[in-house]
GROMACS .gro file of C-alpha atoms in nm:
model
  187
    1UNK     CA    1  -0.185   2.558   9.498
    2UNK     CA    2  -0.077   2.902   9.376
    3UNK     CA    3   0.227   3.011   9.178
    4UNK     CA    4   0.376   3.360   9.160
    5UNK     CA    5   0.672   3.490   8.962
    6UNK     CA    6   0.874   3.809   8.963
    7UNK     CA    7   1.212   3.961   9.032
    8UNK     CA    8   1.383   4.015   9.367
    9UNK     CA    9   1.714   4.166   9.468
   10UNK     CA   10   1.929   4.050   9.760
   11UNK     CA   11   2.026   4.359   9.964
   12UNK     CA   12   2.206   4.200  10.261
   13UNK     CA   13   2.479   4.083  10.302
   14UNK     CA   14   2.555   4.224   9.956
   15UNK     CA   15   2.374   4.421   9.689
   16UNK     CA   16   2.318   4.166   9.417
   17UNK     CA   17   2.168   4.194   9.071
   18UNK     CA   18   1.795   4.128   9.040
   19UNK     CA   19   1.708   3.763   8.988
   20UNK     CA   20   1.394   3.594   8.871
   21UNK     CA   21   1.205   3.369   9.109
   22UNK     CA   22   0.907   3.137   9.109
   23UNK     CA   23   0.716   3.064   9.430
   24UNK     CA   24   0.466   2.776   9.440
   25UNK     CA   25   0.260   2.755   9.759
   26UNK     CA   26   0.025   2.490   9.897
   27UNK     CA   27  -0.143   2.459  10.238
   28UNK     CA   28   0.167   2.360  10.440
   29UNK     CA   29   0.470   2.394  10.215
   30UNK     CA   30   0.617   2.593   9.933
   31UNK     CA   31   0.888   2.567   9.670
   32UNK     CA   32   1.105   2.868   9.595
   33UNK     CA   33   1.302   2.845   9.270
   34UNK     CA   34   1.570   3.108   9.218
   35UNK     CA   35   1.603   3.015   8.851
   36UNK     CA   36   1.972   2.929   8.871
   37UNK     CA   37   2.094   3.196   9.116
   38UNK     CA   38   2.257   3.074   9.438
   39UNK     CA   39   2.097   3.178   9.767
   40UNK     CA   40   2.395   3.325   9.949
   41UNK     CA   41   2.756   3.223   9.885
   42UNK     CA   42   2.756   2.855   9.790
   43UNK     CA   43   2.389   2.829   9.881
   44UNK     CA   44   2.112   2.632   9.713
   45UNK     CA   45   1.938   2.750   9.397
   46UNK     CA   46   1.612   2.576   9.478
   47UNK     CA   47   1.460   2.442   9.797
   48UNK     CA   48   1.132   2.333   9.949
   49UNK     CA   49   1.011   2.405  10.299
   50UNK     CA   50   0.805   2.196  10.536
   51UNK     CA   51   0.662   2.440  10.784
   52UNK     CA   52   0.466   2.338  11.093
   53UNK     CA   53   0.464   2.692  11.236
   54UNK     CA   54   0.414   3.008  11.038
   55UNK     CA   55   0.750   3.152  10.944
   56UNK     CA   56   0.983   2.869  11.047
   57UNK     CA   57   1.073   2.510  10.971
   58UNK     CA   58   1.327   2.299  10.787
   59UNK     CA   59   1.410   2.337  10.422
   60UNK     CA   60   1.543   2.066  10.200
   61UNK     CA   61   1.744   2.140   9.885
   62UNK     CA   62   1.719   1.943   9.563
   63UNK     CA   63   2.037   1.758   9.669
   64UNK     CA   64   1.871   1.650   9.997
   65UNK     CA   65   2.065   1.879  10.234
   66UNK     CA   66   1.859   2.027  10.520
   67UNK     CA   67   1.880   2.378  10.666
   68UNK     CA   68   1.706   2.549  10.958
   69UNK     CA   69   1.479   2.807  10.801
   70UNK     CA   70   1.272   3.106  10.907
   71UNK     CA   71   1.123   3.402  10.726
   72UNK     CA   72   0.942   3.724  10.803
   73UNK     CA   73   0.812   4.011  10.592
   74UNK     CA   74   0.933   4.344  10.730
   75UNK     CA   75   0.762   4.611  10.524
   76UNK     CA   76   0.858   4.537  10.162
   77UNK     CA   77   1.161   4.330  10.262
   78UNK     CA   78   1.170   3.953  10.295
   79UNK     CA   79   1.401   3.857  10.583
   80UNK     CA   80   1.520   3.500  10.535
   81UNK     CA   81   1.725   3.313  10.797
   82UNK     CA   82   1.882   3.010  10.634
   83UNK     CA   83   2.104   2.791  10.850
   84UNK     CA   84   2.169   3.084  11.086
   85UNK     CA   85   2.256   3.339  10.815
   86UNK     CA   86   2.035   3.643  10.753
   87UNK     CA   87   1.957   3.727  10.391
   88UNK     CA   88   1.740   4.030  10.308
   89UNK     CA   89   1.552   4.060   9.979
   90UNK     CA   90   1.341   4.333   9.819
   91UNK     CA   91   1.121   4.303   9.517
   92UNK     CA   92   1.320   4.452   9.229
   93UNK     CA   93   1.173   4.784   9.118
   94UNK     CA   94   1.323   4.912   8.793
   95UNK     CA   95   1.197   5.266   8.863
   96UNK     CA   96   1.401   5.288   9.186
   97UNK     CA   97   1.769   5.380   9.180
   98UNK     CA   98   2.026   5.124   9.297
   99UNK     CA   99   2.117   5.341   9.597
  100UNK     CA  100   1.760   5.351   9.721
  101UNK     CA  101   1.717   4.976   9.676
  102UNK     CA  102   2.010   4.904   9.903
  103UNK     CA  103   1.837   5.082  10.191
  104UNK     CA  104   1.964   4.990  10.538
  105UNK     CA  105   2.252   4.776  10.403
  106UNK     CA  106   2.404   5.085  10.239
  107UNK     CA  107   2.349   5.298  10.548
  108UNK     CA  108   2.524   5.053  10.780
  109UNK     CA  109   2.818   5.020  10.540
  110UNK     CA  110   2.855   5.399  10.518
  111UNK     CA  111   2.825   5.461  10.893
  112UNK     CA  112   3.011   5.152  11.010
  113UNK     CA  113   2.729   5.056  11.245
  114UNK     CA  114   2.672   4.687  11.310
  115UNK     CA  115   2.301   4.643  11.381
  116UNK     CA  116   2.093   4.357  11.520
  117UNK     CA  117   1.906   4.201  11.226
  118UNK     CA  118   1.616   4.091  11.448
  119UNK     CA  119   1.519   4.078  11.818
  120UNK     CA  120   1.718   3.829  12.023
  121UNK     CA  121   1.997   3.769  12.272
  122UNK     CA  122   2.365   3.847  12.223
  123UNK     CA  123   2.558   3.523  12.280
  124UNK     CA  124   2.915   3.637  12.203
  125UNK     CA  125   3.108   3.947  12.103
  126UNK     CA  126   3.413   3.823  11.913
  127UNK     CA  127   3.600   4.155  11.889
  128UNK     CA  128   3.723   4.425  12.126
  129UNK     CA  129   3.758   4.800  12.091
  130UNK     CA  130   4.067   4.874  11.882
  131UNK     CA  131   4.053   4.547  11.684
  132UNK     CA  132   4.087   4.576  11.308
  133UNK     CA  133   3.815   4.388  11.116
  134UNK     CA  134   3.751   4.307  10.751
  135UNK     CA  135   3.424   4.327  10.560
  136UNK     CA  136   3.209   4.015  10.627
  137UNK     CA  137   3.426   3.908  10.924
  138UNK     CA  138   3.220   3.753  11.205
  139UNK     CA  139   3.206   4.003  11.493
  140UNK     CA  140   2.921   3.867  11.708
  141UNK     CA  141   2.683   3.575  11.754
  142UNK     CA  142   2.317   3.623  11.844
  143UNK     CA  143   2.033   3.384  11.916
  144UNK     CA  144   1.684   3.447  11.787
  145UNK     CA  145   1.390   3.217  11.718
  146UNK     CA  146   1.598   2.925  11.852
  147UNK     CA  147   1.864   2.983  11.584
  148UNK     CA  148   2.216   3.122  11.605
  149UNK     CA  149   2.277   3.426  11.385
  150UNK     CA  150   2.627   3.514  11.268
  151UNK     CA  151   2.674   3.893  11.269
  152UNK     CA  152   2.937   4.025  11.028
  153UNK     CA  153   3.115   4.357  10.974
  154UNK     CA  154   2.954   4.565  10.696
  155UNK     CA  155   3.297   4.697  10.587
  156UNK     CA  156   3.666   4.705  10.677
  157UNK     CA  157   3.737   4.913  10.986
  158UNK     CA  158   3.855   4.938  11.344
  159UNK     CA  159   3.615   4.857  11.629
  160UNK     CA  160   3.551   5.198  11.783
  161UNK     CA  161   3.290   5.096  12.038
  162UNK     CA  162   3.122   4.777  12.162
  163UNK     CA  163   2.770   4.881  12.262
  164UNK     CA  164   2.626   4.554  12.397
  165UNK     CA  165   2.732   4.272  12.630
  166UNK     CA  166   2.687   3.894  12.600
  167UNK     CA  167   2.353   3.792  12.748
  168UNK     CA  168   2.189   4.125  12.663
  169UNK     CA  169   1.849   4.124  12.489
  170UNK     CA  170   1.837   4.348  12.180
  171UNK     CA  171   1.568   4.469  11.943
  172UNK     CA  172   1.584   4.469  11.562
  173UNK     CA  173   1.801   4.757  11.439
  174UNK     CA  174   1.974   4.814  11.775
  175UNK     CA  175   2.341   4.910  11.743
  176UNK     CA  176   2.577   4.629  11.852
  177UNK     CA  177   2.914   4.777  11.747
  178UNK     CA  178   3.056   5.088  11.583
  179UNK     CA  179   3.338   5.071  11.330
  180UNK     CA  180   3.572   5.358  11.245
  181UNK     CA  181   3.740   5.380  10.904
  182UNK     CA  182   4.095   5.248  10.879
  183UNK     CA  183   4.342   5.541  10.878
  184UNK     CA  184   4.058   5.789  10.838
  185UNK     CA  185   3.949   5.640  10.502
  186UNK     CA  186   3.578   5.595  10.440
  187UNK     CA  187   3.407   5.276  10.321
   0.00000   0.00000   0.00000
């Protein structure tokens, strides 16, 4: 059994403050303790995972609630799918500026692009060109790794272009929608 500690920062869906974590691993499970910080809005602060396949399984919180769970390291980012929601974390690096730490999350907010978080199939597009959307509003549903992913708008805007169709296979980072600023105002 090994234990590691450090700091991480959640970069998607929002740019959070660094938080301390403790990860204890054994042969087929691990416990991830966020030291009091919630994982996502209203999410658990500590959970354990029983994983039969590398990168996916069920996680159980201290209160006994279960979530579908998958994870993947993409470069220096930890991509965590918890109950269908994508959360992206980076190890906190005090020598790096906040703008650089935000990475792709900042770029998509600035450009208004809605990107596929991972390879998969588009199940539904919930908006049409010309629709006004608010930041974090659900705009599409994807399926990947046998889980549904809720895709949200990175900022307020007007749907300028729908790039994909339901049933279409997409790769990670592929543009799904484009948002224009409301009344010409930026993010």
